[in-house]
Amino acid sequence: MSEVVYDSGAVLGRHLQRIKHAPAILIMTQTMPIVFLLFFGYVFGSALAMPGSDYRAFLVPGMIVATAANGIMTGMFTAAQDSHRGVMDRFRTLPMSRSAVPLGQAVADLLTTAVGLVPLMLVGLAMGWRIEGGAPQALGAFGLLLLFRFTATWIGILLGLASQSEEAAGQLGGATFMLPLLSNAYIPTDGLPGWLRTAAEWNPISAVATAVRDLFGNTPVPTDAAWPVTHPVAGSVLWCAVLLAVCVPLAVRRYTRGGR
């Protein structure tokens, strides 16, 4: 266990140094959610039945969750880049734990996300969003957000290691932008057609967004939706547990086997 921690710490340090020497990537990934938040909040908000302030209170937690879901894209691109540029081949020649390399990447992404959520939330506060719940509930919301980001990053790592090229990973990563659109991150699902509403409510992003809104005290939990949305905290934790149980061993196995 100590070997895994030590080796993961070394890989974590490498990824943090990588961000330090390429700040433009970090700035871009942190700026885009703010741009989308302003766009959706002030442009789409005027076109919805919700009053503008109510929609922004609904939107900000959803946008934070959508940002956490972007871990799929960043995890995929980073893993594919290291894999296809030979970095992971060099790691495999070293006497280190096989799980340390993907784990170190996932933890590095988690730390940068925790810092990156601060400006997004500050902009949300400036737009009128408020944390209406108590401190324990708010801390629970933050914990759930980070758990979901950690899960999303492992999904991305698995897909990045399985990709055929950096270009393919980039294209597939861009397609993940659609996932929050097929959820309740930006709009309520009760006005969607039946089949689309069902798909959106079984999207893990919908459960997490509903849970975060509830824990922040922004909107009540719906009572006429799919089970993960009507039981959002339990549904979110269950989704994360299942996805981690599937993706972590598969990603470690894929890393160990290399290109085979």
mmCIF file of C-alpha atoms in Angstrom:
data_model
loop_
_atom_site.group_PDB
_atom_site.id
_atom_site.type_symbol
_atom_site.label_atom_id
_atom_site.label_comp_id
_atom_site.label_asym_id
_atom_site.label_seq_id
_atom_site.Cartn_x
_atom_site.Cartn_y
_atom_site.Cartn_z
ATOM 1 C CA MET A 1 0.000 0.000 0.000
ATOM 2 C CA SER A 2 2.816 2.399 0.867
ATOM 3 C CA GLU A 3 4.400 1.650 -2.507
ATOM 4 C CA VAL A 4 1.204 2.667 -4.296
ATOM 5 C CA VAL A 5 0.998 5.902 -2.290
ATOM 6 C CA TYR A 6 4.650 6.794 -2.922
ATOM 7 C CA ASP A 7 4.553 5.984 -6.628
ATOM 8 C CA SER A 8 1.213 7.755 -7.103
ATOM 9 C CA GLY A 9 2.675 10.813 -5.383
ATOM 10 C CA ALA A 10 5.547 10.853 -7.868
ATOM 11 C CA VAL A 11 3.146 10.655 -10.826
ATOM 12 C CA LEU A 12 0.946 13.309 -9.186
ATOM 13 C CA GLY A 13 3.939 15.638 -8.956
ATOM 14 C CA ARG A 14 4.699 15.093 -12.626
ATOM 15 C CA HIS A 15 1.172 16.059 -13.664
ATOM 16 C CA LEU A 16 1.173 19.160 -11.465
ATOM 17 C CA GLN A 17 4.497 20.217 -12.978
ATOM 18 C CA ARG A 18 3.010 19.603 -16.389
ATOM 19 C CA ILE A 19 0.165 21.998 -15.621
ATOM 20 C CA LYS A 20 2.626 24.551 -14.253
ATOM 21 C CA HIS A 21 4.559 24.559 -17.527
ATOM 22 C CA ALA A 22 1.421 24.631 -19.708
ATOM 23 C CA PRO A 23 -0.877 27.123 -17.937
ATOM 24 C CA ALA A 24 -2.805 27.929 -21.124
ATOM 25 C CA ILE A 25 -4.562 24.558 -20.995
ATOM 26 C CA LEU A 26 -5.624 25.112 -17.399
ATOM 27 C CA ILE A 27 -6.816 28.640 -18.131
ATOM 28 C CA MET A 28 -8.861 27.459 -21.104
ATOM 29 C CA THR A 29 -10.510 24.597 -19.220
ATOM 30 C CA GLN A 30 -11.391 26.932 -16.337
ATOM 31 C CA THR A 31 -12.549 29.841 -18.504
ATOM 32 C CA MET A 32 -14.957 27.958 -20.752
ATOM 33 C CA PRO A 33 -17.367 26.912 -17.946
ATOM 34 C CA ILE A 34 -17.591 30.553 -16.860
ATOM 35 C CA VAL A 35 -18.365 31.645 -20.427
ATOM 36 C CA PHE A 36 -21.072 28.980 -20.722
ATOM 37 C CA LEU A 37 -22.481 29.937 -17.336
ATOM 38 C CA LEU A 38 -22.852 33.562 -18.399
ATOM 39 C CA PHE A 39 -24.269 32.569 -21.775
ATOM 40 C CA PHE A 40 -26.847 30.130 -20.441
ATOM 41 C CA GLY A 41 -27.696 32.311 -17.458
ATOM 42 C CA TYR A 42 -28.425 35.502 -19.350
ATOM 43 C CA VAL A 43 -29.374 34.284 -22.838
ATOM 44 C CA PHE A 44 -31.225 30.994 -22.285
ATOM 45 C CA GLY A 45 -32.617 32.142 -18.952
ATOM 46 C CA SER A 46 -34.749 34.782 -20.653
ATOM 47 C CA ALA A 47 -36.273 32.153 -22.969
ATOM 48 C CA LEU A 48 -37.403 29.744 -20.230
ATOM 49 C CA ALA A 49 -40.524 29.717 -18.104
ATOM 50 C CA MET A 50 -38.396 30.137 -14.968
ATOM 51 C CA PRO A 51 -37.717 33.753 -13.976
ATOM 52 C CA GLY A 52 -34.111 34.748 -14.616
ATOM 53 C CA SER A 53 -32.947 34.643 -11.002
ATOM 54 C CA ASP A 54 -34.645 31.289 -10.374
ATOM 55 C CA TYR A 55 -33.094 29.825 -13.502
ATOM 56 C CA ARG A 56 -29.637 30.996 -12.493
ATOM 57 C CA ALA A 57 -30.103 29.356 -9.079
ATOM 58 C CA PHE A 58 -31.042 26.174 -10.969
ATOM 59 C CA LEU A 59 -28.248 26.560 -13.517
ATOM 60 C CA VAL A 60 -25.173 27.215 -11.379
ATOM 61 C CA PRO A 61 -25.151 23.813 -9.605
ATOM 62 C CA GLY A 62 -25.881 22.133 -12.943
ATOM 63 C CA MET A 63 -22.978 23.931 -14.591
ATOM 64 C CA ILE A 64 -20.663 22.931 -11.752
ATOM 65 C CA VAL A 65 -21.682 19.294 -12.228
ATOM 66 C CA ALA A 66 -21.243 19.595 -16.006
ATOM 67 C CA THR A 67 -17.726 20.895 -15.356
ATOM 68 C CA ALA A 68 -17.069 17.870 -13.157
ATOM 69 C CA ALA A 69 -18.292 15.622 -15.971
ATOM 70 C CA ASN A 70 -15.638 17.168 -18.236
ATOM 71 C CA GLY A 71 -13.185 14.946 -16.391
ATOM 72 C CA ILE A 72 -14.021 12.365 -19.044
ATOM 73 C CA MET A 73 -12.606 14.635 -21.734
ATOM 74 C CA THR A 74 -9.492 15.783 -19.842
ATOM 75 C CA GLY A 75 -8.749 12.289 -18.521
ATOM 76 C CA MET A 76 -9.106 10.808 -21.984
ATOM 77 C CA PHE A 77 -6.883 13.349 -23.698
ATOM 78 C CA THR A 78 -4.125 13.243 -21.061
ATOM 79 C CA ALA A 79 -4.020 9.431 -20.960
ATOM 80 C CA ALA A 80 -4.039 9.175 -24.754
ATOM 81 C CA GLN A 81 -1.270 11.742 -25.062
ATOM 82 C CA ASP A 82 0.988 9.947 -22.579
ATOM 83 C CA SER A 83 0.178 6.568 -24.092
ATOM 84 C CA HIS A 84 0.845 7.449 -27.720
ATOM 85 C CA ARG A 85 3.946 9.543 -27.005
ATOM 86 C CA GLY A 86 5.683 6.685 -25.227
ATOM 87 C CA VAL A 87 5.531 8.147 -21.701
ATOM 88 C CA MET A 88 3.623 5.188 -20.303
ATOM 89 C CA ASP A 89 5.992 2.757 -21.996
ATOM 90 C CA ARG A 90 8.800 4.319 -19.982
ATOM 91 C CA PHE A 91 6.723 4.134 -16.801
ATOM 92 C CA ARG A 92 6.129 0.424 -17.383
ATOM 93 C CA THR A 93 9.892 -0.206 -17.416
ATOM 94 C CA LEU A 94 10.247 1.249 -13.909
ATOM 95 C CA PRO A 95 9.854 -0.772 -10.695
ATOM 96 C CA MET A 96 6.621 0.893 -9.615
ATOM 97 C CA SER A 97 3.046 -0.075 -8.849
ATOM 98 C CA ARG A 98 0.924 -0.580 -11.972
ATOM 99 C CA SER A 99 -2.009 1.292 -10.466
ATOM 100 C CA ALA A 100 0.124 4.307 -9.517
ATOM 101 C CA VAL A 101 0.246 5.895 -12.976
ATOM 102 C CA PRO A 102 -3.517 6.188 -13.660
ATOM 103 C CA LEU A 103 -4.175 6.911 -9.965
ATOM 104 C CA GLY A 104 -1.655 9.735 -9.928
ATOM 105 C CA GLN A 105 -3.280 11.283 -12.992
ATOM 106 C CA ALA A 106 -6.750 11.008 -11.435
ATOM 107 C CA VAL A 107 -5.651 12.634 -8.171
ATOM 108 C CA ALA A 108 -3.840 15.450 -9.994
ATOM 109 C CA ASP A 109 -6.996 16.167 -11.985
ATOM 110 C CA LEU A 110 -9.027 16.112 -8.764
ATOM 111 C CA LEU A 111 -6.784 18.699 -7.107
ATOM 112 C CA THR A 112 -6.842 21.074 -10.068
ATOM 113 C CA THR A 113 -10.622 20.713 -10.302
ATOM 114 C CA ALA A 114 -11.055 21.569 -6.617
ATOM 115 C CA VAL A 115 -9.112 24.788 -7.185
ATOM 116 C CA GLY A 116 -10.815 25.502 -10.506
ATOM 117 C CA LEU A 117 -14.318 25.350 -9.019
ATOM 118 C CA VAL A 118 -13.615 28.466 -6.938
ATOM 119 C CA PRO A 119 -13.788 31.082 -9.745
ATOM 120 C CA LEU A 120 -16.818 29.358 -11.282
ATOM 121 C CA MET A 121 -18.685 29.500 -7.993
ATOM 122 C CA LEU A 122 -17.661 33.127 -7.426
ATOM 123 C CA VAL A 123 -19.160 34.053 -10.787
ATOM 124 C CA GLY A 124 -22.294 32.132 -9.825
ATOM 125 C CA LEU A 125 -22.538 34.122 -6.591
ATOM 126 C CA ALA A 126 -22.169 37.343 -8.571
ATOM 127 C CA MET A 127 -25.082 36.209 -10.772
ATOM 128 C CA GLY A 128 -27.347 35.807 -7.752
ATOM 129 C CA TRP A 129 -26.892 32.141 -6.862
ATOM 130 C CA ARG A 130 -26.662 31.389 -3.148
ATOM 131 C CA ILE A 131 -25.936 28.375 -0.951
ATOM 132 C CA GLU A 132 -29.207 28.167 0.956
ATOM 133 C CA GLY A 133 -28.524 24.963 2.900
ATOM 134 C CA GLY A 134 -26.410 24.470 5.996
ATOM 135 C CA ALA A 135 -22.650 24.004 6.157
ATOM 136 C CA PRO A 136 -22.761 20.175 6.510
ATOM 137 C CA GLN A 137 -25.005 19.902 3.446
ATOM 138 C CA ALA A 138 -22.737 22.247 1.465
ATOM 139 C CA LEU A 139 -19.669 20.195 2.404
ATOM 140 C CA GLY A 140 -21.568 17.104 1.311
ATOM 141 C CA ALA A 141 -22.260 18.754 -2.041
ATOM 142 C CA PHE A 142 -18.562 19.545 -2.518
ATOM 143 C CA GLY A 143 -17.613 15.997 -1.581
ATOM 144 C CA LEU A 144 -20.123 14.582 -4.053
ATOM 145 C CA LEU A 145 -18.829 16.878 -6.799
ATOM 146 C CA LEU A 146 -15.262 15.724 -6.256
ATOM 147 C CA LEU A 147 -16.313 12.077 -6.131
ATOM 148 C CA PHE A 148 -18.113 12.505 -9.450
ATOM 149 C CA ARG A 149 -15.119 14.279 -11.007
ATOM 150 C CA PHE A 150 -12.846 11.468 -9.789
ATOM 151 C CA THR A 151 -15.201 8.931 -11.363
ATOM 152 C CA ALA A 152 -15.413 10.862 -14.641
ATOM 153 C CA THR A 153 -11.613 11.077 -14.823
ATOM 154 C CA TRP A 154 -11.260 7.297 -14.492
ATOM 155 C CA ILE A 155 -13.763 6.830 -17.319
ATOM 156 C CA GLY A 156 -11.645 9.189 -19.417
ATOM 157 C CA ILE A 157 -8.408 7.421 -18.506
ATOM 158 C CA LEU A 158 -9.852 4.080 -19.589
ATOM 159 C CA LEU A 159 -11.082 5.501 -22.894
ATOM 160 C CA GLY A 160 -7.805 7.337 -23.479
ATOM 161 C CA LEU A 161 -5.739 4.201 -22.919
ATOM 162 C CA ALA A 162 -8.023 2.295 -25.285
ATOM 163 C CA SER A 163 -7.892 4.972 -28.008
ATOM 164 C CA GLN A 164 -6.109 4.341 -31.277
ATOM 165 C CA SER A 165 -4.507 7.790 -31.470
ATOM 166 C CA GLU A 166 -4.430 11.220 -29.847
ATOM 167 C CA GLU A 167 -6.663 12.537 -32.619
ATOM 168 C CA ALA A 168 -9.272 9.847 -32.016
ATOM 169 C CA ALA A 169 -9.236 10.600 -28.290
ATOM 170 C CA GLY A 170 -9.662 14.304 -29.006
ATOM 171 C CA GLN A 171 -12.635 13.695 -31.275
ATOM 172 C CA LEU A 172 -14.312 11.332 -28.832
ATOM 173 C CA GLY A 173 -13.560 13.690 -25.967
ATOM 174 C CA GLY A 174 -15.249 16.530 -27.821
ATOM 175 C CA ALA A 175 -18.331 14.359 -28.258
ATOM 176 C CA THR A 176 -18.672 14.060 -24.471
ATOM 177 C CA PHE A 177 -19.783 17.698 -24.513
ATOM 178 C CA MET A 178 -23.208 16.305 -25.398
ATOM 179 C CA LEU A 179 -23.604 14.378 -22.143
ATOM 180 C CA PRO A 180 -24.650 17.358 -19.958
ATOM 181 C CA LEU A 181 -27.058 18.455 -22.684
ATOM 182 C CA LEU A 182 -28.844 15.097 -22.307
ATOM 183 C CA SER A 183 -29.430 15.653 -18.597
ATOM 184 C CA ASN A 184 -31.057 18.148 -16.261
ATOM 185 C CA ALA A 185 -27.833 20.136 -15.849
ATOM 186 C CA TYR A 186 -29.131 23.072 -17.916
ATOM 187 C CA ILE A 187 -32.898 22.637 -18.125
ATOM 188 C CA PRO A 188 -35.578 20.733 -16.185
ATOM 189 C CA THR A 189 -36.531 17.435 -17.754
ATOM 190 C CA ASP A 190 -40.277 17.563 -17.067
ATOM 191 C CA GLY A 191 -40.952 19.257 -20.410
ATOM 192 C CA LEU A 192 -39.056 16.708 -22.502
ATOM 193 C CA PRO A 193 -40.726 13.966 -24.585
ATOM 194 C CA GLY A 194 -41.243 10.727 -22.650
ATOM 195 C CA TRP A 195 -38.375 8.669 -24.086
ATOM 196 C CA LEU A 196 -35.929 11.579 -23.962
ATOM 197 C CA ARG A 197 -36.928 12.438 -20.414
ATOM 198 C CA THR A 198 -36.296 8.853 -19.325
ATOM 199 C CA ALA A 199 -32.855 8.845 -20.957
ATOM 200 C CA ALA A 200 -31.980 12.202 -19.390
ATOM 201 C CA GLU A 201 -33.075 11.175 -15.909
ATOM 202 C CA TRP A 202 -31.037 7.957 -16.033
ATOM 203 C CA ASN A 203 -27.993 9.964 -17.083
ATOM 204 C CA PRO A 204 -25.679 9.982 -14.016
ATOM 205 C CA ILE A 205 -25.199 13.730 -14.460
ATOM 206 C CA SER A 206 -28.908 14.274 -13.684
ATOM 207 C CA ALA A 207 -28.669 12.456 -10.361
ATOM 208 C CA VAL A 208 -25.564 14.392 -9.321
ATOM 209 C CA ALA A 209 -26.999 17.745 -10.430
ATOM 210 C CA THR A 210 -30.217 17.101 -8.501
ATOM 211 C CA ALA A 211 -28.273 16.023 -5.418
ATOM 212 C CA VAL A 212 -26.049 19.110 -5.512
ATOM 213 C CA ARG A 213 -29.051 21.434 -5.929
ATOM 214 C CA ASP A 214 -30.757 19.742 -2.998
ATOM 215 C CA LEU A 215 -27.683 19.873 -0.752
ATOM 216 C CA PHE A 216 -27.084 23.523 -1.601
ATOM 217 C CA GLY A 217 -30.759 24.182 -0.814
ATOM 218 C CA ASN A 218 -31.525 25.595 -4.266
ATOM 219 C CA THR A 219 -34.369 23.453 -5.613
ATOM 220 C CA PRO A 220 -36.498 20.650 -4.152
ATOM 221 C CA VAL A 221 -36.061 17.061 -5.276
ATOM 222 C CA PRO A 222 -38.683 16.105 -7.895
ATOM 223 C CA THR A 223 -41.115 13.376 -6.912
ATOM 224 C CA ASP A 224 -42.246 12.262 -10.381
ATOM 225 C CA ALA A 225 -38.933 11.336 -11.995
ATOM 226 C CA ALA A 226 -36.742 8.238 -12.365
ATOM 227 C CA TRP A 227 -35.330 6.643 -9.205
ATOM 228 C CA PRO A 228 -31.814 8.181 -9.401
ATOM 229 C CA VAL A 229 -33.364 11.668 -9.558
ATOM 230 C CA THR A 230 -35.971 11.150 -6.826
ATOM 231 C CA HIS A 231 -33.212 9.681 -4.577
ATOM 232 C CA PRO A 232 -30.353 11.845 -5.864
ATOM 233 C CA VAL A 233 -27.701 11.411 -3.184
ATOM 234 C CA ALA A 234 -28.089 7.641 -3.058
ATOM 235 C CA GLY A 235 -28.373 7.501 -6.848
ATOM 236 C CA SER A 236 -25.214 9.606 -7.307
ATOM 237 C CA VAL A 237 -23.137 7.540 -4.899
ATOM 238 C CA LEU A 238 -24.405 4.315 -6.479
ATOM 239 C CA TRP A 239 -23.591 5.539 -10.000
ATOM 240 C CA CYS A 240 -20.071 6.530 -8.910
ATOM 241 C CA ALA A 241 -19.487 3.231 -7.104
ATOM 242 C CA VAL A 242 -20.586 1.164 -10.097
ATOM 243 C CA LEU A 243 -18.589 3.197 -12.610
ATOM 244 C CA LEU A 244 -15.442 3.135 -10.456
ATOM 245 C CA ALA A 245 -15.803 -0.611 -9.864
ATOM 246 C CA VAL A 246 -15.871 -1.121 -13.640
ATOM 247 C CA CYS A 247 -13.412 1.499 -14.891
ATOM 248 C CA VAL A 248 -10.593 1.395 -12.314
ATOM 249 C CA PRO A 249 -9.597 -2.282 -12.770
ATOM 250 C CA LEU A 250 -10.087 -2.079 -16.532
ATOM 251 C CA ALA A 251 -7.921 1.061 -16.765
ATOM 252 C CA VAL A 252 -5.160 -0.487 -14.633
ATOM 253 C CA ARG A 253 -5.289 -3.667 -16.710
ATOM 254 C CA ARG A 254 -5.176 -1.653 -19.944
ATOM 255 C CA TYR A 255 -2.189 0.330 -18.700
ATOM 256 C CA THR A 256 -0.389 -2.851 -17.637
ATOM 257 C CA ARG A 257 -0.936 -4.525 -21.004
ATOM 258 C CA GLY A 258 0.088 -1.456 -22.972
ATOM 259 C CA GLY A 259 -0.869 -1.528 -26.644
ATOM 260 C CA ARG A 260 -1.748 -5.206 -26.655
#
